[in-house]
């Protein structure tokens, strides 16, 4: 609620925004304390976070999902506001990034099953993503469709590299009795990244509109 309200519906200094942020922080601390108290019988035993694979996979999943949600949120706004496309047409304009995510994800899964290597792709994804997302910021009303499609493909490749790879990594590295809980942590990280991304993207879009109106 704080991320949704702050700067859009209510100022960041409002009591409601500050209160929800404080409540969220307190609840998070209480949850961690309870999990520590329960030990191995906890919902998510804290000892799992001693595993670097789990930490790295969770971070990769979180940031990958953030990148994906921001892309599919902001690109249609660009197509509608800058290119003058309808909502339906702007959805079709996302086909390059969607197809590249699906194709890359399937191809990466095949390579992992064949060679048993996964860290290479987890590292490759952010590198390609830095290039693709950086190039997207150069788009304007005169950008050619070749550039737009090419940049989307780069973004899709970066997202496809890490869409399912972190899950495979923890399943391969964790002890058998910890696989279910470790997988749930990575999945939660994906959802958390999506929530944060939508809040950020919505706020940035709203601020941009307000600046244009001024």
Short mmCIF file of C-alpha atoms in Angstrom, two decimals:
data_model
loop_
_atom_site.label_atom_id
_atom_site.label_comp_id
_atom_site.label_asym_id
_atom_site.label_seq_id
_atom_site.Cartn_x
_atom_site.Cartn_y
_atom_site.Cartn_z
CA UNK A 1 0.00 0.00 0.00
CA UNK A 2 2.80 2.43 0.86
CA UNK A 3 4.45 1.92 -2.54
CA UNK A 4 1.10 2.34 -4.27
CA UNK A 5 0.08 5.43 -2.31
CA UNK A 6 3.42 7.21 -2.00
CA UNK A 7 3.82 10.12 -4.38
CA UNK A 8 0.68 9.21 -6.35
CA UNK A 9 -2.45 9.11 -4.22
CA UNK A 10 -0.82 10.51 -1.10
CA UNK A 11 2.46 12.36 -0.38
CA UNK A 12 5.36 10.32 0.98
CA UNK A 13 5.21 12.37 4.17
CA UNK A 14 1.56 11.50 4.87
CA UNK A 15 0.72 9.60 8.04
CA UNK A 16 -0.89 6.73 6.10
CA UNK A 17 2.20 6.06 3.99
CA UNK A 18 4.59 6.29 6.94
CA UNK A 19 2.34 4.08 9.07
CA UNK A 20 2.09 1.33 6.45
CA UNK A 21 5.87 1.37 5.94
CA UNK A 22 6.43 1.07 9.69
CA UNK A 23 3.89 -1.74 10.03
CA UNK A 24 5.51 -3.61 7.14
CA UNK A 25 8.96 -3.28 8.76
CA UNK A 26 7.67 -4.45 12.16
CA UNK A 27 5.82 -7.43 10.66
CA UNK A 28 8.93 -8.43 8.69
CA UNK A 29 11.08 -8.29 11.83
CA UNK A 30 8.54 -10.31 13.80
CA UNK A 31 8.41 -12.93 11.05
CA UNK A 32 12.20 -13.29 10.99
CA UNK A 33 12.31 -13.52 14.80
CA UNK A 34 9.60 -16.20 14.81
CA UNK A 35 11.37 -18.21 12.13
CA UNK A 36 14.61 -18.02 14.14
CA UNK A 37 12.77 -19.16 17.27
CA UNK A 38 11.18 -22.16 15.51
CA UNK A 39 14.52 -23.38 14.15
CA UNK A 40 14.30 -26.33 11.77
CA UNK A 41 10.52 -26.54 12.22
CA UNK A 42 10.06 -23.01 10.85
CA UNK A 43 8.19 -22.31 7.65
CA UNK A 44 11.50 -21.18 6.13
CA UNK A 45 14.46 -22.29 8.29
CA UNK A 46 17.00 -19.47 8.40
CA UNK A 47 19.86 -21.96 8.01
CA UNK A 48 18.87 -22.24 4.35
CA UNK A 49 20.26 -18.75 3.77
CA UNK A 50 23.76 -19.97 4.56
CA UNK A 51 23.67 -21.49 1.09
CA UNK A 52 25.08 -19.04 -1.46
CA UNK A 53 23.23 -20.73 -4.31
CA UNK A 54 19.90 -20.00 -2.65
CA UNK A 55 20.82 -16.37 -1.99
CA UNK A 56 22.13 -15.81 -5.51
CA UNK A 57 19.18 -17.57 -7.13
CA UNK A 58 16.68 -15.59 -5.06
CA UNK A 59 18.31 -12.28 -6.01
CA UNK A 60 18.50 -13.29 -9.67
CA UNK A 61 14.83 -14.30 -9.66
CA UNK A 62 13.76 -11.08 -7.95
CA UNK A 63 15.62 -8.74 -10.29
CA UNK A 64 14.72 -10.74 -13.41
CA UNK A 65 11.02 -10.56 -12.59
CA UNK A 66 11.39 -6.85 -11.83
CA UNK A 67 12.96 -6.29 -15.24
CA UNK A 68 10.25 -8.30 -17.00
CA UNK A 69 7.34 -6.54 -15.31
CA UNK A 70 8.82 -3.09 -15.89
CA UNK A 71 9.34 -3.92 -19.57
CA UNK A 72 5.80 -5.16 -20.18
CA UNK A 73 4.39 -2.21 -18.20
CA UNK A 74 6.41 0.65 -19.69
CA UNK A 75 6.74 -0.47 -23.32
CA UNK A 76 2.97 -0.34 -24.04
CA UNK A 77 2.95 3.18 -22.61
CA UNK A 78 5.69 4.10 -25.06
CA UNK A 79 3.80 2.57 -27.97
CA UNK A 80 0.59 4.38 -27.05
CA UNK A 81 1.93 7.77 -25.93
CA UNK A 82 4.81 8.13 -28.40
CA UNK A 83 3.88 5.96 -31.38
CA UNK A 84 0.13 6.62 -31.12
CA UNK A 85 -0.90 2.96 -31.13
CA UNK A 86 -4.13 1.62 -29.66
CA UNK A 87 -4.04 -0.54 -26.51
CA UNK A 88 -4.62 -3.64 -28.64
CA UNK A 89 -1.86 -2.72 -31.08
CA UNK A 90 0.55 -1.93 -28.24
CA UNK A 91 -0.09 -5.41 -26.86
CA UNK A 92 0.79 -6.94 -30.22
CA UNK A 93 3.93 -4.79 -30.28
CA UNK A 94 5.20 -6.84 -27.32
CA UNK A 95 5.36 -10.04 -29.39
CA UNK A 96 9.16 -9.78 -29.95
CA UNK A 97 10.00 -9.69 -26.24
CA UNK A 98 7.40 -12.35 -25.42
CA UNK A 99 8.60 -14.78 -28.06
CA UNK A 100 12.26 -14.23 -27.21
CA UNK A 101 11.57 -14.94 -23.52
CA UNK A 102 9.75 -18.19 -24.35
CA UNK A 103 12.27 -19.38 -26.93
CA UNK A 104 15.29 -18.47 -24.81
CA UNK A 105 13.81 -20.10 -21.71
CA UNK A 106 13.17 -23.35 -23.57
CA UNK A 107 16.60 -23.34 -25.22
CA UNK A 108 18.37 -22.62 -21.92
CA UNK A 109 16.46 -25.47 -20.29
CA UNK A 110 17.64 -27.81 -23.06
CA UNK A 111 21.27 -26.71 -22.65
CA UNK A 112 21.13 -27.15 -18.87
CA UNK A 113 19.68 -30.66 -19.18
CA UNK A 114 22.34 -31.57 -21.75
CA UNK A 115 25.46 -30.08 -20.15
CA UNK A 116 24.44 -29.72 -16.50
CA UNK A 117 25.69 -26.12 -16.28
CA UNK A 118 23.52 -23.24 -15.10
CA UNK A 119 25.65 -20.45 -13.58
CA UNK A 120 26.83 -19.34 -16.99
CA UNK A 121 23.27 -18.41 -17.96
CA UNK A 122 22.51 -16.70 -14.64
CA UNK A 123 25.53 -14.46 -15.26
CA UNK A 124 24.82 -14.01 -18.98
CA UNK A 125 21.27 -12.77 -18.39
CA UNK A 126 22.11 -9.53 -16.54
CA UNK A 127 24.93 -8.73 -18.99
CA UNK A 128 22.63 -8.96 -22.01
CA UNK A 129 19.89 -7.21 -20.05
CA UNK A 130 22.12 -4.24 -19.21
CA UNK A 131 22.71 -3.74 -22.93
CA UNK A 132 19.09 -4.29 -23.99
CA UNK A 133 17.42 -2.18 -21.30
CA UNK A 134 20.04 0.53 -21.72
CA UNK A 135 19.35 0.74 -25.45
CA UNK A 136 15.60 1.00 -24.84
CA UNK A 137 16.19 4.33 -23.12
CA UNK A 138 17.47 5.71 -26.44
CA UNK A 139 14.11 5.16 -28.17
CA UNK A 140 12.09 8.18 -29.25
CA UNK A 141 9.27 9.01 -31.67
CA UNK A 142 11.60 8.59 -34.67
CA UNK A 143 13.04 5.20 -33.71
CA UNK A 144 12.78 2.56 -36.42
CA UNK A 145 10.95 -0.71 -35.87
CA UNK A 146 14.18 -2.57 -36.49
CA UNK A 147 15.67 -0.95 -33.39
CA UNK A 148 12.53 -1.45 -31.32
CA UNK A 149 12.28 -5.14 -32.20
CA UNK A 150 16.01 -5.73 -31.77
CA UNK A 151 16.09 -4.13 -28.33
CA UNK A 152 13.06 -6.16 -27.27
CA UNK A 153 14.79 -9.35 -28.37
CA UNK A 154 17.84 -8.47 -26.27
CA UNK A 155 15.63 -7.86 -23.25
CA UNK A 156 13.77 -11.11 -23.87
CA UNK A 157 17.00 -13.09 -24.07
CA UNK A 158 18.20 -11.63 -20.77
CA UNK A 159 14.90 -12.43 -19.04
CA UNK A 160 14.68 -15.91 -20.58
CA UNK A 161 18.14 -16.77 -19.24
CA UNK A 162 16.97 -16.35 -15.65
CA UNK A 163 13.26 -17.04 -15.74
CA UNK A 164 13.56 -20.68 -14.62
CA UNK A 165 17.31 -21.19 -14.27
CA UNK A 166 17.47 -20.08 -10.59
CA UNK A 167 14.87 -22.71 -9.69
CA UNK A 168 16.93 -25.39 -11.41
CA UNK A 169 20.02 -24.15 -9.59
CA UNK A 170 18.57 -24.53 -6.09
CA UNK A 171 17.02 -27.88 -6.94
CA UNK A 172 20.42 -29.13 -8.09
CA UNK A 173 22.44 -27.69 -5.20
CA UNK A 174 20.23 -28.00 -2.11
CA UNK A 175 19.91 -31.08 0.05
CA UNK A 176 16.96 -33.28 -0.87
CA UNK A 177 15.01 -32.45 2.30
CA UNK A 178 15.43 -28.70 1.69
CA UNK A 179 14.45 -28.55 -1.99
CA UNK A 180 10.77 -27.78 -1.41
CA UNK A 181 11.44 -24.90 0.98
CA UNK A 182 14.28 -23.51 -1.12
CA UNK A 183 12.09 -23.59 -4.22
CA UNK A 184 9.36 -21.70 -2.37
CA UNK A 185 11.89 -19.01 -1.35
CA UNK A 186 12.95 -18.48 -4.97
CA UNK A 187 9.32 -18.42 -6.12
CA UNK A 188 8.48 -15.87 -3.43
CA UNK A 189 11.41 -13.76 -4.63
CA UNK A 190 9.93 -13.77 -8.12
CA UNK A 191 6.56 -12.53 -6.88
CA UNK A 192 8.23 -9.94 -4.64
CA UNK A 193 10.21 -8.63 -7.60
CA UNK A 194 7.04 -8.33 -9.66
CA UNK A 195 5.22 -6.41 -6.92
CA UNK A 196 8.10 -3.99 -6.42
CA UNK A 197 8.49 -3.52 -10.17
CA UNK A 198 4.83 -2.64 -10.70
CA UNK A 199 4.95 -0.14 -7.85
CA UNK A 200 8.08 1.51 -9.27
CA UNK A 201 6.81 1.48 -12.86
CA UNK A 202 3.45 2.93 -11.87
CA UNK A 203 5.08 5.67 -9.83
CA UNK A 204 7.53 6.59 -12.60
CA UNK A 205 4.75 6.69 -15.20
CA UNK A 206 2.56 8.86 -12.99
CA UNK A 207 5.38 11.30 -12.26
CA UNK A 208 6.18 11.53 -15.98
CA UNK A 209 2.56 12.41 -16.75
CA UNK A 210 2.49 15.01 -13.97
CA UNK A 211 5.69 16.61 -15.28
CA UNK A 212 4.30 16.75 -18.81
CA UNK A 213 1.12 18.42 -17.55
CA UNK A 214 3.16 21.08 -15.78
#
